[in-house]
PDB file of C-alpha atoms in Angstrom:
ATOM      1  CA  MET A   1       0.000   0.000   0.000  1.00  0.00           C
ATOM      2  CA  THR A   2       1.423   3.363  -1.022  1.00  0.00           C
ATOM      3  CA  THR A   3       0.645   6.787   0.175  1.00  0.00           C
ATOM      4  CA  GLU A   4       0.574   9.801  -2.071  1.00  0.00           C
ATOM      5  CA  GLN A   5       2.783  12.669  -1.058  1.00  0.00           C
ATOM      6  CA  ALA A   6       1.420  16.191  -1.292  1.00  0.00           C
ATOM      7  CA  PRO A   7       3.174  18.225  -3.979  1.00  0.00           C
ATOM      8  CA  ARG A   8       5.944  20.395  -2.578  1.00  0.00           C
ATOM      9  CA  ARG A   9       5.214  24.095  -2.625  1.00  0.00           C
ATOM     10  CA  LYS A  10       7.406  25.906  -5.118  1.00  0.00           C
ATOM     11  CA  ARG A  11       9.937  28.122  -3.394  1.00  0.00           C
ATOM     12  CA  MET A  12       9.608  31.799  -4.237  1.00  0.00           C
ATOM     13  CA  PRO A  13      12.779  33.438  -5.611  1.00  0.00           C
ATOM     14  CA  ARG A  14      14.501  35.646  -3.049  1.00  0.00           C
ATOM     15  CA  ALA A  15      14.027  38.882  -4.990  1.00  0.00           C
ATOM     16  CA  GLU A  16      10.330  38.208  -5.448  1.00  0.00           C
ATOM     17  CA  ARG A  17       9.914  37.316  -1.778  1.00  0.00           C
ATOM     18  CA  GLU A  18      11.731  40.481  -0.762  1.00  0.00           C
ATOM     19  CA  ARG A  19       9.433  42.630  -2.923  1.00  0.00           C
ATOM     20  CA  GLN A  20       6.432  40.924  -1.353  1.00  0.00           C
ATOM     21  CA  MET A  21       7.730  41.621   2.148  1.00  0.00           C
ATOM     22  CA  VAL A  22       8.350  45.271   1.342  1.00  0.00           C
ATOM     23  CA  GLU A  23       4.883  45.737  -0.161  1.00  0.00           C
ATOM     24  CA  VAL A  24       3.186  44.209   2.873  1.00  0.00           C
ATOM     25  CA  ALA A  25       5.378  46.131   5.306  1.00  0.00           C
ATOM     26  CA  GLU A  26       4.615  49.384   3.521  1.00  0.00           C
ATOM     27  CA  ALA A  27       0.896  48.746   3.948  1.00  0.00           C
ATOM     28  CA  VAL A  28       1.267  47.899   7.648  1.00  0.00           C
ATOM     29  CA  PHE A  29       3.484  50.905   8.378  1.00  0.00           C
ATOM     30  CA  ALA A  30       1.020  53.188   6.588  1.00  0.00           C
ATOM     31  CA  GLU A  31      -1.971  51.743   8.458  1.00  0.00           C
ATOM     32  CA  ARG A  32      -0.537  51.610  11.965  1.00  0.00           C
ATOM     33  CA  GLY A  33       2.472  53.880  11.962  1.00  0.00           C
ATOM     34  CA  TYR A  34       6.029  52.677  12.349  1.00  0.00           C
ATOM     35  CA  VAL A  35       6.035  52.468  16.149  1.00  0.00           C
ATOM     36  CA  ALA A  36       2.783  50.477  16.425  1.00  0.00           C
ATOM     37  CA  ALA A  37       3.542  48.142  13.512  1.00  0.00           C
ATOM     38  CA  SER A  38       4.879  44.740  14.543  1.00  0.00           C
ATOM     39  CA  MET A  39       7.117  42.289  12.752  1.00  0.00           C
ATOM     40  CA  ASP A  40       4.758  39.531  13.865  1.00  0.00           C
ATOM     41  CA  ASP A  41       1.876  41.111  11.985  1.00  0.00           C
ATOM     42  CA  ILE A  42       3.964  41.731   8.891  1.00  0.00           C
ATOM     43  CA  ALA A  43       5.254  38.149   8.881  1.00  0.00           C
ATOM     44  CA  GLU A  44       1.732  36.779   9.279  1.00  0.00           C
ATOM     45  CA  ARG A  45       0.417  38.840   6.384  1.00  0.00           C
ATOM     46  CA  VAL A  46       3.291  37.813   4.146  1.00  0.00           C
ATOM     47  CA  GLY A  47       2.941  34.171   5.182  1.00  0.00           C
ATOM     48  CA  VAL A  48       6.492  33.710   6.441  1.00  0.00           C
ATOM     49  CA  SER A  49       8.117  33.329   9.836  1.00  0.00           C
ATOM     50  CA  LYS A  50       9.332  36.362  11.771  1.00  0.00           C
ATOM     51  CA  PRO A  51      12.914  35.001  11.749  1.00  0.00           C
ATOM     52  CA  MET A  52      12.777  35.071   7.960  1.00  0.00           C
ATOM     53  CA  LEU A  53      11.921  38.787   8.028  1.00  0.00           C
ATOM     54  CA  TYR A  54      14.964  39.366  10.224  1.00  0.00           C
ATOM     55  CA  GLU A  55      17.073  37.226   7.906  1.00  0.00           C
ATOM     56  CA  TYR A  56      16.183  39.514   4.998  1.00  0.00           C
ATOM     57  CA  PHE A  57      16.199  42.930   6.709  1.00  0.00           C
ATOM     58  CA  ASN A  58      17.952  42.499  10.122  1.00  0.00           C
ATOM     59  CA  SER A  59      15.436  44.676  11.984  1.00  0.00           C
ATOM     60  CA  LYS A  60      12.108  46.491  11.724  1.00  0.00           C
ATOM     61  CA  GLU A  61      13.993  49.669  10.926  1.00  0.00           C
ATOM     62  CA  GLY A  62      15.866  47.823   8.182  1.00  0.00           C
ATOM     63  CA  LEU A  63      12.538  46.814   6.696  1.00  0.00           C
ATOM     64  CA  LEU A  64      11.316  50.412   6.873  1.00  0.00           C
ATOM     65  CA  LEU A  65      14.490  51.570   5.141  1.00  0.00           C
ATOM     66  CA  ALA A  66      13.844  49.066   2.347  1.00  0.00           C
ATOM     67  CA  CYS A  67      10.338  50.513   1.923  1.00  0.00           C
ATOM     68  CA  ILE A  68      11.683  54.069   1.744  1.00  0.00           C
ATOM     69  CA  GLU A  69      14.453  53.105  -0.681  1.00  0.00           C
ATOM     70  CA  GLN A  70      11.957  51.420  -2.998  1.00  0.00           C
ATOM     71  CA  ALA A  71       9.660  54.451  -2.932  1.00  0.00           C
ATOM     72  CA  ARG A  72      12.616  56.750  -3.638  1.00  0.00           C
ATOM     73  CA  SER A  73      13.715  54.649  -6.603  1.00  0.00           C
ATOM     74  CA  GLU A  74      10.225  54.534  -8.086  1.00  0.00           C
ATOM     75  CA  LEU A  75       9.713  58.282  -7.627  1.00  0.00           C
ATOM     76  CA  ARG A  76      13.037  59.027  -9.303  1.00  0.00           C
ATOM     77  CA  THR A  77      12.206  56.790 -12.259  1.00  0.00           C
ATOM     78  CA  ALA A  78       8.771  58.357 -12.692  1.00  0.00           C
ATOM     79  CA  THR A  79      10.171  61.891 -12.554  1.00  0.00           C
ATOM     80  CA  GLU A  80      13.085  61.260 -14.900  1.00  0.00           C
ATOM     81  CA  GLU A  81      10.923  59.485 -17.464  1.00  0.00           C
ATOM     82  CA  ALA A  82       8.402  62.329 -17.413  1.00  0.00           C
ATOM     83  CA  VAL A  83      10.976  65.096 -17.804  1.00  0.00           C
ATOM     84  CA  ALA A  84      12.807  63.243 -20.592  1.00  0.00           C
ATOM     85  CA  LYS A  85       9.816  63.871 -22.869  1.00  0.00           C
ATOM     86  CA  ALA A  86       9.791  67.640 -22.315  1.00  0.00           C
ATOM     87  CA  THR A  87       9.952  70.064 -25.239  1.00  0.00           C
ATOM     88  CA  ASP A  88      11.045  73.176 -23.301  1.00  0.00           C
ATOM     89  CA  ALA A  89      11.674  74.480 -19.780  1.00  0.00           C
ATOM     90  CA  GLU A  90       8.034  75.133 -18.940  1.00  0.00           C
ATOM     91  CA  ASP A  91       6.976  71.720 -20.205  1.00  0.00           C
ATOM     92  CA  ALA A  92       9.798  70.065 -18.257  1.00  0.00           C
ATOM     93  CA  LEU A  93       8.746  71.695 -14.989  1.00  0.00           C
ATOM     94  CA  ARG A  94       5.090  70.874 -15.574  1.00  0.00           C
ATOM     95  CA  ARG A  95       5.861  67.240 -16.405  1.00  0.00           C
ATOM     96  CA  GLY A  96       8.099  66.857 -13.369  1.00  0.00           C
ATOM     97  CA  LEU A  97       5.481  68.317 -11.028  1.00  0.00           C
ATOM     98  CA  LEU A  98       2.725  66.187 -12.514  1.00  0.00           C
ATOM     99  CA  ALA A  99       4.824  63.027 -12.118  1.00  0.00           C
ATOM    100  CA  PHE A 100       5.269  63.843  -8.426  1.00  0.00           C
ATOM    101  CA  PHE A 101       1.599  64.536  -7.777  1.00  0.00           C
ATOM    102  CA  VAL A 102       0.511  61.443  -9.702  1.00  0.00           C
ATOM    103  CA  PHE A 103       2.969  59.366  -7.671  1.00  0.00           C
ATOM    104  CA  ILE A 104       1.616  60.525  -4.326  1.00  0.00           C
ATOM    105  CA  ARG A 105      -1.971  59.973  -5.484  1.00  0.00           C
ATOM    106  CA  GLU A 106      -1.327  56.469  -6.807  1.00  0.00           C
ATOM    107  CA  ARG A 107       1.171  55.472  -4.111  1.00  0.00           C
ATOM    108  CA  ARG A 108      -0.545  56.772  -0.994  1.00  0.00           C
ATOM    109  CA  GLN A 109       1.131  54.237   1.251  1.00  0.00           C
ATOM    110  CA  SER A 110       4.601  55.226   0.052  1.00  0.00           C
ATOM    111  CA  TRP A 111       3.772  58.888   0.470  1.00  0.00           C
ATOM    112  CA  SER A 112       2.447  58.231   3.978  1.00  0.00           C
ATOM    113  CA  LEU A 113       5.813  56.758   4.969  1.00  0.00           C
ATOM    114  CA  LEU A 114       7.753  59.636   3.465  1.00  0.00           C
ATOM    115  CA  ARG A 115       5.771  62.391   5.108  1.00  0.00           C
ATOM    116  CA  HIS A 116       5.531  61.048   8.676  1.00  0.00           C
ATOM    117  CA  GLU A 117       9.172  61.719   9.417  1.00  0.00           C
ATOM    118  CA  MET A 118       8.769  63.395  12.814  1.00  0.00           C
ATOM    119  CA  THR A 119       8.431  60.015  14.559  1.00  0.00           C
ATOM    120  CA  LEU A 120      11.712  58.902  12.971  1.00  0.00           C
ATOM    121  CA  ILE A 121      13.989  61.833  13.802  1.00  0.00           C
ATOM    122  CA  GLY A 122      17.491  60.677  14.727  1.00  0.00           C
ATOM    123  CA  THR A 123      17.153  57.327  12.973  1.00  0.00           C
ATOM    124  CA  PRO A 124      18.574  56.011   9.673  1.00  0.00           C
ATOM    125  CA  ALA A 125      15.008  56.019   8.360  1.00  0.00           C
ATOM    126  CA  ALA A 126      14.850  59.788   8.813  1.00  0.00           C
ATOM    127  CA  ASP A 127      18.077  60.008   6.836  1.00  0.00           C
ATOM    128  CA  GLY A 128      16.431  57.901   4.134  1.00  0.00           C
ATOM    129  CA  ILE A 129      13.504  60.311   3.925  1.00  0.00           C
ATOM    130  CA  GLU A 130      15.869  63.269   3.690  1.00  0.00           C
ATOM    131  CA  ALA A 131      17.756  61.415   0.936  1.00  0.00           C
ATOM    132  CA  THR A 132      14.487  61.188  -0.994  1.00  0.00           C
ATOM    133  CA  ARG A 133      13.977  64.934  -0.608  1.00  0.00           C
ATOM    134  CA  ARG A 134      17.579  65.539  -1.626  1.00  0.00           C
ATOM    135  CA  GLN A 135      17.090  63.345  -4.691  1.00  0.00           C
ATOM    136  CA  GLN A 136      14.154  65.449  -5.878  1.00  0.00           C
ATOM    137  CA  THR A 137      16.019  68.675  -5.159  1.00  0.00           C
ATOM    138  CA  ASP A 138      19.027  67.498  -7.160  1.00  0.00           C
ATOM    139  CA  LEU A 139      16.810  66.447 -10.082  1.00  0.00           C
ATOM    140  CA  ILE A 140      15.112  69.844 -10.166  1.00  0.00           C
ATOM    141  CA  ALA A 141      18.414  71.709  -9.795  1.00  0.00           C
ATOM    142  CA  ALA A 142      19.897  69.733 -12.703  1.00  0.00           C
ATOM    143  CA  LEU A 143      16.829  70.516 -14.781  1.00  0.00           C
ATOM    144  CA  MET A 144      17.062  74.233 -13.989  1.00  0.00           C
ATOM    145  CA  ALA A 145      20.774  74.345 -14.707  1.00  0.00           C
ATOM    146  CA  GLY A 146      20.075  72.984 -18.172  1.00  0.00           C
ATOM    147  CA  TYR A 147      17.389  75.516 -19.008  1.00  0.00           C
ATOM    148  CA  PHE A 148      18.190  78.661 -17.017  1.00  0.00           C
ATOM    149  CA  SER A 149      21.207  80.832 -17.805  1.00  0.00           C
ATOM    150  CA  ALA A 150      20.770  83.933 -15.637  1.00  0.00           C
ATOM    151  CA  ALA A 151      20.763  82.183 -12.277  1.00  0.00           C
ATOM    152  CA  SER A 152      23.828  81.485 -10.174  1.00  0.00           C
ATOM    153  CA  PRO A 153      24.401  77.971  -8.806  1.00  0.00           C
ATOM    154  CA  LEU A 154      23.182  79.146  -5.395  1.00  0.00           C
ATOM    155  CA  GLN A 155      20.022  80.607  -6.929  1.00  0.00           C
ATOM    156  CA  VAL A 156      19.371  77.351  -8.749  1.00  0.00           C
ATOM    157  CA  GLU A 157      19.850  75.351  -5.562  1.00  0.00           C
ATOM    158  CA  ALA A 158      17.623  77.692  -3.541  1.00  0.00           C
ATOM    159  CA  SER A 159      14.915  77.557  -6.196  1.00  0.00           C
ATOM    160  CA  ALA A 160      15.011  73.756  -6.244  1.00  0.00           C
ATOM    161  CA  GLU A 161      14.677  73.622  -2.458  1.00  0.00           C
ATOM    162  CA  PHE A 162      11.722  76.006  -2.669  1.00  0.00           C
ATOM    163  CA  VAL A 163       9.981  73.905  -5.314  1.00  0.00           C
ATOM    164  CA  VAL A 164      10.384  70.682  -3.307  1.00  0.00           C
ATOM    165  CA  GLY A 165       9.183  72.282  -0.078  1.00  0.00           C
ATOM    166  CA  ALA A 166       6.199  73.918  -1.752  1.00  0.00           C
ATOM    167  CA  CYS A 167       5.182  70.708  -3.489  1.00  0.00           C
ATOM    168  CA  GLU A 168       5.366  68.721  -0.250  1.00  0.00           C
ATOM    169  CA  ARG A 169       2.961  71.172   1.391  1.00  0.00           C
ATOM    170  CA  LEU A 170       0.649  71.067  -1.616  1.00  0.00           C
ATOM    171  CA  ALA A 171       0.717  67.271  -1.496  1.00  0.00           C
ATOM    172  CA  ILE A 172      -0.366  67.346   2.145  1.00  0.00           C
ATOM    173  CA  TRP A 173      -3.077  69.878   1.279  1.00  0.00           C
ATOM    174  CA  THR A 174      -4.527  67.595  -1.404  1.00  0.00           C
ATOM    175  CA  GLU A 175      -5.131  64.933   1.254  1.00  0.00           C
ATOM    176  CA  ARG A 176      -7.912  67.155   2.586  1.00  0.00           C
ATOM    177  CA  HIS A 177      -9.380  67.686  -0.880  1.00  0.00           C
ATOM    178  CA  GLU A 178     -10.099  64.453  -2.720  1.00  0.00           C
ATOM    179  CA  GLU A 179     -11.623  66.446  -5.566  1.00  0.00           C
ATOM    180  CA  ILE A 180      -8.219  67.932  -6.434  1.00  0.00           C
ATOM    181  CA  THR A 181      -6.633  65.897  -9.222  1.00  0.00           C
ATOM    182  CA  PRO A 182      -2.879  65.718  -9.920  1.00  0.00           C
ATOM    183  CA  GLU A 183      -3.489  67.823 -13.028  1.00  0.00           C
ATOM    184  CA  MET A 184      -5.284  70.510 -11.017  1.00  0.00           C
ATOM    185  CA  VAL A 185      -2.631  70.811  -8.318  1.00  0.00           C
ATOM    186  CA  THR A 186       0.090  70.846 -10.989  1.00  0.00           C
ATOM    187  CA  GLY A 187      -1.695  73.800 -12.568  1.00  0.00           C
ATOM    188  CA  TYR A 188      -1.820  75.629  -9.245  1.00  0.00           C
ATOM    189  CA  ALA A 189       1.881  75.007  -8.683  1.00  0.00           C
ATOM    190  CA  MET A 190       2.820  76.172 -12.172  1.00  0.00           C
ATOM    191  CA  ASP A 191       0.817  79.391 -11.759  1.00  0.00           C
ATOM    192  CA  LEU A 192       2.926  80.241  -8.714  1.00  0.00           C
ATOM    193  CA  LEU A 193       6.319  78.889  -9.753  1.00  0.00           C
ATOM    194  CA  TRP A 194       6.637  79.614 -13.431  1.00  0.00           C
ATOM    195  CA  ALA A 195       6.081  83.384 -13.062  1.00  0.00           C
ATOM    196  CA  GLY A 196       9.244  83.607 -10.969  1.00  0.00           C
ATOM    197  CA  LEU A 197      11.317  81.375 -13.242  1.00  0.00           C
ATOM    198  CA  HIS A 198      10.483  82.048 -16.883  1.00  0.00           C
ATOM    199  CA  ASP A 199      12.576  85.259 -17.162  1.00  0.00           C
ATOM    200  CA  ARG A 200      15.680  83.159 -16.579  1.00  0.00           C
ATOM    201  CA  VAL A 201      15.015  80.647 -19.352  1.00  0.00           C
ATOM    202  CA  VAL A 202      17.700  80.146 -21.975  1.00  0.00           C
ATOM    203  CA  ILE A 203      16.252  81.447 -25.253  1.00  0.00           C
TER     204      ILE A 203
END
């Protein structure tokens, strides 16, 4: 008499498993906040053991850092791809702003992690959030340097910092106004920003 063995479950590739863990962790962090989120809950939702989470990320903070790094990479890709299609300086700025506002609308969980930095001050995760801000500032500064001739390097850098800060506040504002689309808030931002920038465009 023979017994049939149940088919062995196919092992998920490491990279795929890691992406799954990050996606689930991002959702849990966004729902509960970093402090209240538990590795036990994340492991249960993923369907793995807690030791496996630690094997991949070393700590809860390491898992949070992975979430922030993924969001930063995706935001950079979206912004660069949008700006690459621009026909002039105004179009480049508009496309870059729209890519940002679309990202935060479609990736609310990622945006939630990036904007709740006060609870993470003094941690590597806070540094990761600042690196995301720095990334966007550098992208905008590089864009301005390519299109604007009358501004000094310090003016370009200051303008980029202003754009990033203003857009972060607008992004938070849109959370209170579901009727505001990414296209609408991009238009509002352009009305304010472009008037102070267009005189410096390279003709």
